[in-house]
XYZ file of N, CA and C in Angstrom:
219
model
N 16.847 1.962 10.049
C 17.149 1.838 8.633
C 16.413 0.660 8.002
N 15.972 -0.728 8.737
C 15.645 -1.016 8.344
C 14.076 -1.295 7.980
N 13.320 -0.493 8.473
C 12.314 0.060 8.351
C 12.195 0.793 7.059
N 13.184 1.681 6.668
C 12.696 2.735 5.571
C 13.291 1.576 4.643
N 14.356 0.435 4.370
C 14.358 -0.573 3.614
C 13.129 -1.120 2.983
N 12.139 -1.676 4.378
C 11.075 -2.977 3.875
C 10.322 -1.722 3.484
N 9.997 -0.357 3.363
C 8.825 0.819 2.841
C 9.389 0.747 1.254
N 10.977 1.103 1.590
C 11.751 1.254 -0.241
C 11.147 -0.461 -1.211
N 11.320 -1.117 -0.388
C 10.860 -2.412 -1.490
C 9.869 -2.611 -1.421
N 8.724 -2.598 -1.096
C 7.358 -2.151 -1.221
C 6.990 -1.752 -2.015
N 7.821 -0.168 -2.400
C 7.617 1.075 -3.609
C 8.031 -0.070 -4.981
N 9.302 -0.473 -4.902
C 9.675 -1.308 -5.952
C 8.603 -2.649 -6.381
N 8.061 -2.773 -5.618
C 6.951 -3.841 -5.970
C 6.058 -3.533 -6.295
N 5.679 -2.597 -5.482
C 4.131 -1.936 -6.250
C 4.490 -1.145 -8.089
N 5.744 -0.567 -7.865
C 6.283 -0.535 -9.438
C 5.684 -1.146 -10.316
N 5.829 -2.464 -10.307
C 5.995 -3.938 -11.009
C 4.667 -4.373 -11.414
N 3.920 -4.008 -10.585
C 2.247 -4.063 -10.107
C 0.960 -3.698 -11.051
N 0.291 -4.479 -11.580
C -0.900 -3.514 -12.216
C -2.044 -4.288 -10.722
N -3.333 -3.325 -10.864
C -4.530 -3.202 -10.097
C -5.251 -4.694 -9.827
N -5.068 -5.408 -10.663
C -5.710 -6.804 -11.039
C -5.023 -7.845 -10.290
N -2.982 -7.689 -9.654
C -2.713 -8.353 -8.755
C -2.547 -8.575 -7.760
N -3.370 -7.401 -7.322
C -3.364 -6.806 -5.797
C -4.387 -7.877 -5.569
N -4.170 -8.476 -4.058
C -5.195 -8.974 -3.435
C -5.081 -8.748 -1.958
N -6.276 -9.426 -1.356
C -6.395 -8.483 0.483
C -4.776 -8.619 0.951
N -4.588 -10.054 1.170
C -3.363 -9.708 2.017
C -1.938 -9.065 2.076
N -2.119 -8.453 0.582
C -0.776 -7.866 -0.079
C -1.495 -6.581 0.687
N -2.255 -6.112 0.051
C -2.809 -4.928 -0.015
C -3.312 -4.284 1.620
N -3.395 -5.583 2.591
C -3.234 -5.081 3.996
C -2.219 -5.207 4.583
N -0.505 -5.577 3.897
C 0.220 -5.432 4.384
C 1.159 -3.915 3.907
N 0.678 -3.572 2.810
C 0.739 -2.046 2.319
C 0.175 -0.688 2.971
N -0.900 -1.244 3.592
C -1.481 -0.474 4.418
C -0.987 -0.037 5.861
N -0.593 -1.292 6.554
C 0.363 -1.737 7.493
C 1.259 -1.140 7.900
N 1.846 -0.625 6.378
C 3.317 -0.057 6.334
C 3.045 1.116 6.129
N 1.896 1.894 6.102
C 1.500 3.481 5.593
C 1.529 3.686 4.386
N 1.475 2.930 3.244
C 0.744 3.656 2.109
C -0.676 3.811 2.016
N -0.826 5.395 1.582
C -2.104 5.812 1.351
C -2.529 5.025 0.511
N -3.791 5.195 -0.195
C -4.198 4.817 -1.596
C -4.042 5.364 -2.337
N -3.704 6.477 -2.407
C -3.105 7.330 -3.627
C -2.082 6.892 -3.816
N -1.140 7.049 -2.526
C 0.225 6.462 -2.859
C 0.356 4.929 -3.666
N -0.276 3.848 -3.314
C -0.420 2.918 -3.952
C -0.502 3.039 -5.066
N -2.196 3.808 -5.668
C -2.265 4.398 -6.842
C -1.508 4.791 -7.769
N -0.638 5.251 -7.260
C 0.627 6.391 -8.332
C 1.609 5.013 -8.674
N 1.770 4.120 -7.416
C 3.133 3.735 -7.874
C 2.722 1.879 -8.682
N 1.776 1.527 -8.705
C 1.546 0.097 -9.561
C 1.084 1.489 -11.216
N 1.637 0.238 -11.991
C 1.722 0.383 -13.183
C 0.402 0.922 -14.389
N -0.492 0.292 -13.908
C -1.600 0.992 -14.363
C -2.131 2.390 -14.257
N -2.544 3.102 -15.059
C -3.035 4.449 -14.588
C -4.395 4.631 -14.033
N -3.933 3.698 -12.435
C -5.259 3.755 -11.348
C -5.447 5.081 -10.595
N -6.597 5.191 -10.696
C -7.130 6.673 -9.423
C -7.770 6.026 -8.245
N -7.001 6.867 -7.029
C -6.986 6.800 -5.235
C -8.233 5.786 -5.664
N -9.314 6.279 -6.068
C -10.648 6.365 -5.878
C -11.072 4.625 -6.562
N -10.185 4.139 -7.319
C -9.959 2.918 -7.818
C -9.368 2.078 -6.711
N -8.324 2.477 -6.769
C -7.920 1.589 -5.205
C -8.433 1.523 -4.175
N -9.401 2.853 -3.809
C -9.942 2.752 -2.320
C -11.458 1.181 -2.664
N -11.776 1.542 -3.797
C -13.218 0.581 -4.501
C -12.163 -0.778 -3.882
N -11.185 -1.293 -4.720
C -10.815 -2.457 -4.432
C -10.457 -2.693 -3.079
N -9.845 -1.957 -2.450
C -9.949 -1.798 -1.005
C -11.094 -2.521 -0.068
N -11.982 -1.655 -0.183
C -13.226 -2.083 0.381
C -14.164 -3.175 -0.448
N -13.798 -3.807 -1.406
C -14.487 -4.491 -2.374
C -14.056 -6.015 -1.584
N -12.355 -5.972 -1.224
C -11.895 -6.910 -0.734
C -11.968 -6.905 0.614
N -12.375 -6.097 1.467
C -12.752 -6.147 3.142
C -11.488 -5.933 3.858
N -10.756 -4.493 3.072
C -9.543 -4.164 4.040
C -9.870 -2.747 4.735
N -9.814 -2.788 5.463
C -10.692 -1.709 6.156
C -8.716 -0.631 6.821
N -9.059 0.508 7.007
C -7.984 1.368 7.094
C -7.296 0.638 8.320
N -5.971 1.093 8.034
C -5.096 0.730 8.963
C -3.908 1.651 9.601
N -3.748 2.322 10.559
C -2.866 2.671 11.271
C -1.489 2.328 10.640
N -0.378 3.408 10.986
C 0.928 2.737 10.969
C 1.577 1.854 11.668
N 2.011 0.823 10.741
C 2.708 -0.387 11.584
C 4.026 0.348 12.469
N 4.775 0.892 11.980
C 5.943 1.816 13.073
C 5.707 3.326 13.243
N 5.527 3.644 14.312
C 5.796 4.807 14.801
C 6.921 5.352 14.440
N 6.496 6.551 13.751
C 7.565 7.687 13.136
C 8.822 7.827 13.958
N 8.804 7.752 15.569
C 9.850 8.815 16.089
C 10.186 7.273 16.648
N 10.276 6.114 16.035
C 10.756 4.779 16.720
C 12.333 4.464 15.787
């Protein structure tokens, strides 16, 4: 449970979020946790496309990341 907690407040933060306050280490601990870039995309406040986030992504040197927990853990 408390796993799908620290994913739920994540969502609530990225809410809060426009594109401009994302920086690497937020944005590789989002990754961390399994949000796509779309998913990111949809949920900060600006009306960013995947394709925007993936640019800042790699603009800032976060390169893809695996899930931090295994699904069936």
């Amino acid at each position: 449970l408390n796993r799908i907690k620290t994913i739920v407040d994540m969502e609530k933060t990225l809410k809060g979020m426009s594109i401009a306050s994302i920086d690497a280490p937020f944005l590789r601990h989002c990754k961390a946790l399994g949000f796509s870039d779309r998913k990111i995309a949809t949920l900060v406040s600006d009306e960013v496309a995947a394709r925007d986030l993936m640019d800042l992504r790699l603009k800032l040197g976060v390169v893809r990341f695996g899930r931090l927990f295994k699904p069936n853990q």
